[in-house]
């Protein structure tokens, strides 16, 4: 971005008028060291926070939002998986917030970083903040500190997000969008309205605070609408500045006092009054805006313009709570090309279709069995044996949360009618209900764009896939506040399969052991996760497999995915990490397992009983981003099994490996022979399960079936 050396001197003069040069370093001592350790354990750093506070801490937060933020984020809770587990889920304020409630500079920093981290990808945001601080330091802005570095900034942003995610900045986004939609003819929400450019951020982190300190003699002008929603929330709702948007003649939109604007956003250059008094240049036609500091005569004091040699954006990654997520999506969808009343029947009719599509596809969901057999056709598991059961009430519960302010009492008759209609043939433009076709005829057709009908069907399938995804979460009702990313039109393997299943009734949806886990994880975070992760956390919420916990394997349902509020925290050290993953096992076998897989059999029947006792020992270790977990089982066969040559042995396993093993466990087909009067089938209880033994790779046809039962 354009900031020559002499601009640094000019900026120093402006800052000197507004702020006395001061240090925020805290006195040394044991309390400081203790606090520094706590910050490091939470992922942040005392030096990084101090450097960031030198910049962002100069802003004075509006009292109302400061009080609201404090009340929301100070609430804390702890979820324990079991008494013996070293890891708990801690939610709410941690070290980054608790120690900063009493420090105005640091608390101001936390609030602003919380907002910017809610609306933008933290990785690209950290890069932009790092470069802005480097630029300020290199141009010798008086009092500017050297940047603490990308990694330190990124970790502090992550810690801030995880501890302040209960504060829903999406409420303010909705507030601004609603006002703009009512005030600007043809207004359409766009992700570009949230997007800050690096040049705009560099200017904003000084200009906003100068204007706040010198409101009578300084103003800010932003040359176009890009990032305007973010600027409105930041400048007006957080810092209390008056924002004025210039639109077409003679309209203006004010947030605050229209007669005394502090920030001017040039939404349209067609207003001759503002064109005559604002320093608008031909360069302002560029996509990325310039941000200028003006004096009382509207002359340019400083200009932060985009650098053509370093063209890039700060990626938008805006979040919305799960409660009403689908309703927000539909509202934007139906208002993209025209204004649609909230009372239009298209909303409820669309939700019914979405639920019907999700139910229809749910009847054709299979586990993808990953046996590596040769030849592959030796063991072929029929679909009924690997079908994933999904209760309809779970789908309805998921939809009720996603479309909270649209879906009233579920019209089960209409939904059931649509499901039956879909079973006769996939939904296409010709088979849409009349309410939908009447609405779509009113949508203007634009050149080089998909027809309204095809786009509508695409959106329905996307939302139906989301309804089905969250129907695998048993505690869905307690997840209403989880902040989900705005994932419009993201293509991946699951969505591709879901679309195929929607368009062909013979297609089945094949799920791997971690398909739903990673789909939900993608809604929660854009960060990559290692392959063997069984719990993933971001923004203060954790997603994990059903295999994690102190439960009998027969009670585990590997298709279910849990979502709980909280960050994985060591109960011993209070350290926090983003992942729980499988630990490493000792090299080489602990004991030799014999090839004799024979089981105790008596006559023509089998009595379910325990064949061995096992003691479990858990091991936890700490890595850079994860806690690693593994389990050692000491297996002591009972006498009956010992008589068949089974000796005591030890074996390691882990939650991710257990997920794979149980995912490949399925019910066997009924036996084909007829029973005589003297023969009867054996009835096993719900506590019994059959597991294919995967140890014998030499002869796949000779695989044994282990039947085990929980103690009655």
XYZ file of C-alpha atoms in Angstrom:
712
model
C 0.000 0.000 0.000
C 1.150 3.562 -0.704
C 2.688 5.075 2.412
C 5.945 6.904 1.567
C 8.493 7.810 4.231
C 7.300 11.409 4.618
C 3.755 10.076 5.135
C 5.072 8.325 8.224
C 6.301 11.666 9.549
C 2.956 13.316 8.810
C 1.108 10.438 10.494
C 3.381 10.868 13.528
C 2.299 14.504 13.778
C -1.368 13.553 13.540
C -1.004 10.886 16.219
C 0.960 13.229 18.468
C -1.982 15.652 18.401
C -4.372 12.881 19.403
C -2.351 10.679 21.787
C 0.447 11.181 24.284
C 3.268 8.716 23.796
C 2.982 6.191 26.557
C 4.007 2.684 27.337
C 1.556 0.028 28.420
C 4.197 -2.325 29.723
C 3.202 -3.786 33.085
C 5.533 -3.934 36.027
C 7.695 -7.005 36.315
C 7.148 -9.523 39.059
C 5.674 -12.862 39.891
C 2.119 -11.858 38.911
C 3.319 -10.769 35.479
C 5.136 -14.066 34.960
C 2.104 -16.023 36.114
C -0.111 -14.113 33.722
C 2.370 -14.640 30.870
C 2.301 -18.409 31.486
C -1.503 -18.434 31.478
C -1.572 -16.568 28.176
C 0.883 -18.976 26.563
C -1.241 -21.930 27.667
C -4.310 -20.390 26.043
C -2.427 -19.877 22.759
C -1.747 -16.150 23.094
C 1.334 -14.233 24.235
C 1.843 -11.260 26.561
C 4.244 -9.467 24.186
C 1.926 -9.934 21.198
C -1.066 -8.638 23.155
C 0.938 -5.614 24.352
C 2.075 -4.790 20.789
C -1.475 -5.112 19.442
C -2.809 -2.959 22.290
C -0.370 -0.190 21.311
C -2.343 0.031 18.055
C -5.945 -1.058 18.674
C -6.011 -0.066 22.351
C -6.180 3.618 21.453
C -9.829 3.248 20.469
C -12.475 4.161 23.043
C -15.308 1.622 22.956
C -18.951 2.696 23.122
C -20.105 2.098 26.702
C -23.198 0.136 25.658
C -21.296 -2.398 23.589
C -18.515 -2.643 26.172
C -21.008 -3.562 28.888
C -22.875 -6.001 26.648
C -19.662 -7.674 25.518
C -18.426 -8.008 29.081
C -21.696 -9.541 30.306
C -21.877 -12.079 27.480
C -18.287 -13.349 27.442
C -17.627 -13.458 31.186
C -19.854 -16.522 31.613
C -17.805 -19.683 32.069
C -18.632 -23.371 32.066
C -16.747 -26.670 32.128
C -17.849 -29.952 30.515
C -16.239 -33.158 31.790
C -16.199 -36.226 29.575
C -15.653 -38.518 32.577
C -13.937 -38.330 35.939
C -10.775 -40.104 34.823
C -10.297 -38.056 31.616
C -7.529 -35.462 31.772
C -9.288 -33.253 29.214
C -12.336 -31.054 29.774
C -14.142 -28.532 27.565
C -13.808 -25.019 29.014
C -15.999 -22.281 27.560
C -16.191 -18.544 28.081
C -13.532 -16.068 29.128
C -10.031 -17.448 29.522
C -6.705 -15.751 30.361
C -6.828 -13.438 27.329
C -10.102 -11.904 28.558
C -10.129 -12.392 32.324
C -6.920 -10.420 32.867
C -8.065 -7.679 30.484
C -11.463 -6.756 31.878
C -9.777 -4.154 34.079
C -7.383 -2.767 31.443
C -9.156 -0.400 29.062
C -6.519 -0.537 26.343
C -6.355 -4.303 26.219
C -10.128 -4.704 26.542
C -10.614 -2.297 23.636
C -8.161 -4.384 21.616
C -9.991 -7.624 22.414
C -13.379 -6.234 21.337
C -12.062 -4.953 18.009
C -10.088 -8.122 17.241
C -13.119 -10.216 18.184
C -15.174 -8.352 15.576
C -12.537 -8.467 12.832
C -11.933 -12.176 13.507
C -15.681 -12.850 13.254
C -15.923 -11.286 9.796
C -12.598 -12.219 8.189
C -10.389 -15.254 7.757
C -7.950 -15.123 10.659
C -4.967 -16.219 8.600
C -5.225 -13.451 5.989
C -6.267 -10.977 8.699
C -3.110 -11.804 10.672
C -1.037 -11.254 7.521
C -2.644 -7.850 6.926
C -2.188 -6.721 10.562
C 1.424 -7.894 10.506
C 2.167 -5.949 7.301
C 0.347 -2.858 8.587
C 2.473 -2.869 11.754
C 5.636 -3.419 9.702
C 4.685 -0.476 7.459
C 4.075 1.794 10.465
C 7.427 0.783 11.971
C 9.404 1.151 8.706
C 7.963 4.615 7.994
C 8.988 5.618 11.531
C 5.535 6.487 12.808
C 6.263 7.904 16.247
C 5.568 5.347 18.985
C 5.113 2.465 16.489
C 6.339 -0.915 17.719
C 7.844 -3.602 15.544
C 5.367 -6.263 14.544
C 5.278 -9.311 16.862
C 5.081 -11.467 13.734
C 2.414 -13.329 11.796
C 2.313 -16.460 13.957
C 1.979 -14.546 17.217
C -0.831 -12.389 15.824
C -2.624 -15.447 14.404
C -2.469 -17.289 17.740
C -3.796 -14.259 19.616
C -6.660 -13.894 17.130
C -7.512 -17.594 17.608
C -7.423 -17.273 21.409
C -9.609 -14.176 21.234
C -12.130 -15.897 18.948
C -12.362 -18.999 21.128
C -13.025 -16.977 24.287
C -15.432 -14.388 22.856
C -17.499 -16.441 20.382
C -20.604 -16.126 22.583
C -20.872 -12.493 21.444
C -22.783 -12.684 18.142
C -21.482 -9.924 15.869
C -23.912 -11.251 13.251
C -26.674 -9.294 15.045
C -24.938 -6.043 14.062
C -24.385 -7.269 10.499
C -28.111 -7.978 10.248
C -28.911 -4.545 11.717
C -26.779 -2.719 9.130
C -27.983 -4.834 6.189
C -31.622 -4.280 7.130
C -31.165 -0.496 7.158
C -29.239 -0.481 3.873
C -31.853 -2.658 2.198
C -34.629 -0.287 3.244
C -32.657 2.808 2.202
C -30.953 1.838 -1.060
C -33.118 0.818 -4.056
C -31.977 -2.501 -5.472
C -29.611 -3.154 -2.562
C -28.078 -6.639 -2.648
C -25.936 -8.143 0.059
C -22.483 -9.084 -1.160
C -19.492 -10.543 0.635
C -17.523 -7.603 -0.801
C -19.440 -5.327 1.572
C -17.708 -7.121 4.453
C -14.260 -7.271 2.858
C -11.469 -5.017 4.091
C -8.502 -4.430 1.840
C -4.992 -4.342 3.358
C -4.719 -0.626 2.481
C -8.044 0.147 4.137
C -7.038 -1.743 7.286
C -3.660 0.036 7.405
C -5.351 3.418 7.229
C -8.201 2.514 9.572
C -5.999 1.449 12.508
C -4.712 5.020 12.764
C -7.289 7.274 11.124
C -10.271 5.993 13.134
C -8.552 6.765 16.441
C -7.324 10.178 15.268
C -10.867 11.173 14.292
C -12.173 9.850 17.592
C -9.742 12.124 19.447
C -10.095 15.126 17.083
C -13.724 14.910 15.894
C -14.039 18.611 15.045
C -11.033 18.886 12.764
C -10.608 15.460 11.157
C -12.793 13.216 8.982
C -12.331 9.983 7.045
C -13.406 9.371 3.456
C -13.657 5.862 1.951
C -13.778 5.916 -1.837
C -16.207 3.045 -2.541
C -18.602 0.570 -0.943
C -16.172 -2.332 -0.531
C -15.949 -3.206 3.172
C -18.609 -0.617 4.035
C -20.642 -2.884 6.368
C -17.490 -3.695 8.319
C -16.546 -0.002 8.516
C -20.045 0.977 9.699
C -19.983 -1.538 12.566
C -16.384 -0.751 13.503
C -16.653 3.052 13.302
C -20.214 3.602 14.534
C -21.324 0.722 16.763
C -17.912 -0.003 18.332
C -16.173 3.399 18.378
C -19.225 5.669 18.393
C -18.375 7.723 15.274
C -21.038 9.125 12.965
C -21.049 7.473 9.518
C -22.644 8.985 6.421
C -23.135 7.033 3.171
C -23.526 9.005 -0.044
C -25.914 7.381 -2.508
C -27.660 8.698 -5.599
C -29.278 12.144 -5.579
C -30.449 13.306 -3.121
C -30.267 10.415 -0.722
C -27.813 9.875 2.106
C -27.888 7.244 4.828
C -26.701 8.157 8.304
C -25.599 6.006 11.202
C -25.547 8.533 14.000
C -25.741 12.329 13.581
C -26.159 13.152 9.889
C -25.216 16.804 10.480
C -21.837 15.965 11.982
C -20.381 12.995 10.074
C -16.970 11.618 10.983
C -16.728 8.885 8.321
C -17.940 9.391 4.732
C -18.429 6.358 2.493
C -18.842 7.170 -1.204
C -21.339 4.475 -2.175
C -22.227 6.354 -5.361
C -20.353 9.121 -7.172
C -23.574 10.316 -8.832
C -24.389 12.748 -6.030
C -23.161 16.130 -7.386
C -23.074 17.814 -3.982
C -20.649 15.338 -2.493
C -18.735 15.058 -5.775
C -18.051 18.783 -5.559
C -16.739 18.846 -1.987
C -15.069 15.438 -1.596
C -11.576 14.763 -2.982
C -12.733 12.088 -5.459
C -10.244 11.154 -8.181
C -10.252 8.934 -11.255
C -8.207 6.390 -9.315
C -11.270 5.784 -7.116
C -12.779 3.626 -9.857
C -10.526 0.782 -8.736
C -12.067 -2.202 -6.929
C -10.198 -1.737 -3.658
C -10.987 1.563 -1.936
C -8.682 4.301 -0.788
C -9.127 5.588 2.750
C -8.225 9.246 3.333
C -7.815 11.407 6.400
C -9.274 14.865 5.753
C -8.988 18.158 7.629
C -11.846 20.557 8.437
C -11.570 22.030 4.904
C -11.964 18.544 3.374
C -8.379 18.607 2.142
C -6.446 15.349 2.141
C -4.027 15.050 5.042
C -3.123 11.393 4.547
C -4.078 8.768 1.966
C -3.847 4.974 2.317
C -4.319 3.676 -1.224
C -4.128 0.117 -2.596
C -0.756 -0.972 -3.914
C -1.046 -2.350 -7.448
C 2.148 -4.347 -6.979
C 0.742 -6.219 -3.964
C -2.867 -6.816 -5.000
C -4.826 -9.037 -2.625
C -7.753 -8.993 -0.252
C -8.332 -10.019 3.316
C -10.537 -13.063 2.821
C -14.084 -12.726 4.147
C -15.182 -15.470 6.547
C -18.325 -14.053 8.136
C -20.186 -16.167 10.680
C -23.809 -16.681 11.608
C -25.304 -18.761 14.434
C -26.841 -22.133 13.603
C -30.193 -20.843 14.894
C -31.767 -19.239 11.827
C -28.772 -19.893 9.531
C -30.997 -21.349 6.802
C -33.548 -18.561 7.196
C -30.814 -15.956 6.633
C -29.699 -17.843 3.525
C -33.252 -17.964 2.113
C -33.837 -14.290 2.849
C -30.751 -13.284 0.862
C -31.615 -15.741 -1.877
C -35.121 -14.358 -2.419
C -33.983 -10.731 -2.211
C -31.012 -10.997 -4.577
C -32.901 -9.711 -7.638
C -36.048 -8.182 -6.147
C -37.611 -7.313 -2.798
C -39.544 -10.253 -1.338
C -41.813 -9.811 1.667
C -41.057 -11.924 4.730
C -44.700 -13.066 4.557
C -44.393 -14.430 1.017
C -45.459 -18.123 0.959
C -42.301 -19.001 -0.990
C -40.386 -19.148 2.308
C -42.469 -21.833 4.011
C -42.993 -23.776 0.798
C -39.231 -23.871 0.212
C -38.565 -25.134 3.745
C -41.077 -27.961 3.232
C -39.314 -28.941 0.006
C -35.899 -28.789 1.709
C -37.043 -31.088 4.531
C -38.646 -33.489 2.029
C -35.428 -33.678 -0.013
C -33.386 -34.368 3.142
C -35.792 -37.154 4.232
C -35.858 -38.668 0.749
C -32.072 -38.816 0.449
C -31.704 -40.056 4.064
C -33.410 -43.300 3.019
C -30.436 -44.042 0.743
C -27.435 -43.389 2.993
C -24.825 -46.161 3.283
C -21.575 -46.662 5.105
C -18.606 -46.884 2.787
C -16.884 -50.094 3.846
C -13.134 -49.875 3.374
C -12.019 -53.528 3.333
C -8.921 -53.957 1.192
C -9.708 -57.429 -0.103
C -8.386 -59.121 -3.205
C -10.363 -59.838 -5.280
C -12.704 -57.030 -4.142
C -15.858 -58.994 -4.959
C -15.094 -61.721 -2.381
C -16.897 -59.841 0.407
C -19.767 -57.731 -0.845
C -21.927 -56.239 1.860
C -25.508 -55.592 0.669
C -26.935 -52.103 1.172
C -29.438 -53.177 3.866
C -26.534 -54.313 6.039
C -24.623 -51.039 5.778
C -27.507 -48.594 5.652
C -27.120 -45.690 8.063
C -30.392 -45.242 9.971
C -31.531 -41.626 10.338
C -34.672 -40.936 12.329
C -37.061 -38.474 10.701
C -37.481 -36.623 13.988
C -33.764 -35.797 13.876
C -34.162 -34.260 10.422
C -37.146 -32.220 11.612
C -35.208 -31.037 14.688
C -32.295 -29.951 12.479
C -34.610 -28.055 10.119
C -36.468 -26.393 12.976
C -33.204 -24.906 14.223
C -31.923 -23.829 10.807
C -35.208 -22.184 9.778
C -36.324 -21.035 13.222
C -38.222 -17.903 12.242
C -39.779 -19.446 9.113
C -40.779 -22.945 10.141
C -43.721 -23.002 12.521
C -45.378 -26.255 13.531
C -44.101 -28.695 10.938
C -46.687 -29.385 8.221
C -45.967 -33.099 8.234
C -48.783 -33.850 5.773
C -47.322 -31.546 3.115
C -43.775 -32.785 3.779
C -44.894 -36.413 3.521
C -46.675 -35.572 0.267
C -43.470 -34.097 -1.169
C -41.438 -37.145 -0.074
C -43.860 -39.434 -1.914
C -43.717 -37.120 -4.924
C -39.911 -37.284 -4.944
C -39.984 -41.092 -4.769
C -41.736 -41.032 -8.145
C -39.047 -38.879 -9.731
C -36.446 -36.217 -8.882
C -37.443 -32.590 -8.496
C -36.880 -30.438 -11.575
C -38.158 -27.113 -12.910
C -41.242 -28.736 -14.470
C -42.290 -30.532 -11.258
C -41.939 -27.612 -8.831
C -45.061 -26.718 -6.820
C -47.212 -23.907 -8.187
C -46.227 -21.501 -5.391
C -42.607 -21.839 -6.500
C -43.264 -21.506 -10.227
C -45.396 -18.367 -9.702
C -42.583 -16.795 -7.659
C -39.839 -17.772 -10.123
C -41.718 -16.176 -13.026
C -41.333 -12.825 -11.243
C -37.548 -13.182 -10.880
C -35.775 -11.153 -13.592
C -33.686 -13.218 -15.996
C -30.175 -11.835 -16.388
C -27.813 -12.647 -19.271
C -24.991 -15.134 -18.712
C -26.603 -16.416 -15.511
C -28.227 -19.714 -14.588
C -31.997 -19.675 -14.996
C -33.901 -18.775 -11.802
C -35.421 -22.267 -11.664
C -32.112 -24.119 -11.855
C -30.509 -21.762 -9.336
C -33.473 -22.267 -6.994
C -33.112 -26.058 -7.182
C -29.382 -25.766 -6.541
C -30.040 -23.696 -3.406
C -32.676 -26.143 -2.164
C -30.256 -29.056 -2.508
C -27.528 -27.131 -0.693
C -29.780 -26.356 2.273
C -31.173 -29.915 2.293
C -27.619 -31.266 2.557
C -27.073 -28.972 5.547
C -30.290 -30.174 7.223
C -29.191 -33.780 6.746
C -25.659 -33.056 8.003
C -26.818 -31.589 11.309
C -29.404 -34.328 11.813
C -26.457 -36.531 12.856
C -25.911 -34.315 15.946
C -27.851 -35.761 18.917
C -27.638 -32.602 21.062
C -28.647 -30.269 18.209
C -31.024 -28.233 20.402
C -28.147 -27.047 22.599
C -26.054 -25.936 19.606
C -28.146 -22.956 18.496
C -25.363 -20.422 19.209
C -22.496 -22.174 17.405
C -21.052 -19.627 14.898
C -20.949 -21.179 11.430
C -19.067 -19.916 8.425
C -20.866 -18.522 5.391
C -20.241 -21.430 3.016
C -22.143 -20.502 -0.112
C -21.702 -22.869 -3.031
C -18.716 -24.696 -1.592
C -18.186 -27.880 -3.584
C -16.813 -31.024 -2.028
C -17.246 -34.783 -2.251
C -20.223 -34.895 0.090
C -22.150 -32.147 -1.718
C -21.376 -33.715 -5.091
C -22.721 -37.080 -3.918
C -25.752 -35.437 -2.340
C -26.565 -33.629 -5.596
C -26.330 -36.918 -7.521
C -28.652 -38.605 -5.023
C -31.126 -35.715 -5.430
C -31.161 -36.035 -9.210
C -31.256 -39.843 -9.449
C -33.390 -41.997 -7.142
C -31.114 -44.992 -7.787
C -28.029 -43.186 -6.489
C -27.033 -43.864 -2.878
C -25.128 -41.519 -0.597
C -21.951 -43.261 0.593
C -20.415 -41.920 3.784
C -16.901 -42.578 5.000
C -16.186 -42.888 8.711
C -15.382 -39.168 8.958
C -17.530 -37.601 6.195
C -20.078 -35.920 8.477
C -17.395 -35.025 11.037
C -15.376 -33.120 8.432
C -18.484 -31.560 6.879
C -19.482 -30.031 10.231
C -15.850 -29.103 10.892
C -15.806 -27.156 7.592
C -18.822 -25.142 8.728
C -16.979 -24.360 11.962
C -13.473 -23.643 10.662
C -11.489 -23.159 7.486
C -8.276 -24.430 9.081
C -6.892 -27.807 8.093
C -6.996 -30.700 10.553
C -4.631 -33.703 10.743
C -5.945 -37.011 9.411
C -6.279 -38.778 12.766
C -8.170 -36.044 14.633
C -11.231 -37.222 16.581
C -12.070 -33.830 18.160
C -11.762 -30.459 16.437
C -12.287 -27.081 18.078
C -12.595 -23.518 16.805
C -14.465 -20.396 17.938
C -15.015 -21.959 21.325
C -16.954 -25.032 20.077
C -15.815 -28.655 19.730
C -16.905 -31.342 17.266
C -16.060 -34.977 18.061
C -16.806 -38.646 17.334
C -19.142 -40.775 19.422
C -16.187 -43.068 20.192
C -14.702 -40.443 22.532
C -16.033 -41.147 25.992
C -16.383 -43.841 28.605
C -18.979 -46.021 26.919
C -19.378 -49.674 26.034
C -18.561 -50.229 22.335
C -22.008 -51.763 21.831
C -23.540 -48.416 22.797
C -21.417 -46.330 20.431
C -23.152 -45.109 17.277
C -20.333 -44.136 14.916
C -22.701 -42.232 12.625
C -23.417 -39.663 15.356
C -21.276 -36.543 15.723
C -21.316 -34.481 18.906
C -21.061 -30.696 19.211
C -20.337 -29.116 22.583
C -19.357 -25.633 23.636
C -15.839 -25.398 25.016
C -12.137 -25.640 24.207
C -10.113 -28.800 25.026
C -8.261 -27.959 28.234
C -5.853 -30.022 30.309
C -7.197 -30.301 33.856
C -3.619 -30.702 35.107
C -1.906 -27.781 33.363
C -4.889 -25.657 32.108
C -3.281 -25.667 28.651
C -5.658 -25.302 25.688
C -5.423 -26.927 22.254
C -7.508 -27.016 19.069
C -7.381 -30.785 18.385
C -7.566 -34.156 20.069
C -5.860 -36.803 17.947
C -4.634 -40.379 18.162
C -1.291 -40.791 19.871
C 1.577 -42.904 18.600
C 1.827 -46.558 19.529
C 4.976 -48.432 20.564
C 6.961 -49.764 17.631
C 6.412 -53.485 17.199
C 3.834 -55.770 18.792
C 3.426 -55.798 22.559
C 2.454 -59.461 22.526
C 1.951 -62.175 19.957
C -1.660 -62.851 19.075
C -2.174 -66.429 17.977
C -3.921 -67.347 14.741
C -6.367 -69.529 16.718
C -9.595 -67.542 16.603
C -11.824 -70.376 17.839
C -14.624 -69.468 20.239
C -16.237 -71.496 23.049
C -19.178 -73.360 21.541
C -21.549 -75.744 23.280
C -23.789 -77.995 21.180
C -26.148 -76.158 18.846
C -26.305 -72.891 20.740
C -24.082 -70.043 21.877
C -24.565 -68.394 25.228
C -23.422 -64.733 25.185
C -20.920 -64.242 27.978
C -17.734 -62.440 28.795
C -14.697 -64.293 27.493
C -12.106 -62.020 29.113
C -11.599 -59.090 31.434
C -9.735 -55.982 30.324
C -8.132 -53.081 32.115
C -7.676 -49.803 30.294
C -4.859 -47.315 30.799
C -5.042 -43.940 29.019
C -2.061 -41.885 27.885
C -2.122 -38.178 27.039
C 0.663 -36.118 25.516
C 0.866 -32.509 24.358
C 1.857 -31.282 20.909
C 2.004 -27.892 19.237
C -1.727 -27.767 18.444
C -3.152 -31.001 19.823
C -3.478 -33.284 22.792
C -2.611 -36.824 21.674
C -4.510 -39.746 23.199
C -3.999 -43.505 23.186
C -5.318 -46.429 25.249
C -3.581 -49.587 26.425
C -5.759 -52.624 27.137
C -4.525 -55.480 29.320
C -6.702 -58.423 28.250
C -6.962 -61.408 30.601
C -8.877 -64.326 29.008
C -11.147 -66.306 31.295
C -10.510 -69.994 31.908
C -12.871 -71.168 29.168
C -10.959 -69.220 26.545
C -7.573 -70.169 28.027
C -8.489 -73.817 27.427
C -8.618 -72.964 23.724
C -5.042 -71.632 23.777
C -5.674 -67.944 24.427
C -2.974 -66.318 26.576
C -3.146 -62.869 28.220
C -2.092 -60.063 25.898
C -1.843 -56.279 25.614
C -3.114 -54.114 22.787
C -3.192 -50.423 21.954
C -6.060 -48.568 20.359
C -7.408 -45.015 20.079
C -10.620 -43.123 19.391
C -9.975 -42.505 15.691
C -9.024 -46.156 15.096
C -12.122 -47.238 17.021
C -14.253 -45.002 14.794
C -12.882 -46.745 11.677
C -13.372 -50.215 13.201
C -16.944 -49.593 14.360
C -17.855 -47.888 11.088
C -16.976 -51.158 9.341
C -19.135 -53.173 11.731
C -22.476 -54.111 10.236
C -25.315 -56.567 10.687
C -25.023 -59.857 8.830
C -27.726 -61.144 6.517
C -30.250 -63.650 7.880
C -29.292 -67.308 7.528
C -30.720 -69.039 4.469
C -31.513 -72.541 5.832
C -34.912 -73.529 7.154
C -35.415 -74.340 10.825
C -36.978 -77.603 11.941
C -39.342 -77.769 14.873
C -36.475 -78.756 17.153
C -34.354 -75.811 16.072
C -34.934 -72.277 17.118
C -33.056 -69.020 16.495
C -31.031 -67.526 19.302
C -32.295 -64.127 20.444
C -29.510 -61.749 21.356
C -30.177 -58.604 23.333
C -29.478 -55.014 22.290
C -26.165 -55.283 24.118
C -24.762 -57.803 21.640
C -22.852 -56.950 18.473
C -21.074 -58.856 15.729
C -17.650 -57.645 14.652
C -15.720 -58.828 11.621
C -12.221 -59.805 12.697
C -9.797 -57.944 10.411
C -6.642 -59.705 11.593
C -6.780 -62.691 9.224
C -5.817 -61.281 5.822
C -4.670 -64.637 4.393
C -8.147 -66.022 3.804
C -10.919 -63.403 3.649
C -13.596 -66.105 3.434
C -12.444 -67.559 6.754
C -12.914 -64.349 8.699
C -14.295 -65.073 12.125
C -17.204 -63.331 13.764
C -16.752 -62.251 17.358
C -19.934 -61.907 19.363
C -19.629 -59.931 22.557
C -22.053 -58.662 25.115
C -22.040 -56.076 27.863
C -22.542 -57.495 31.373
C -26.226 -57.833 32.228
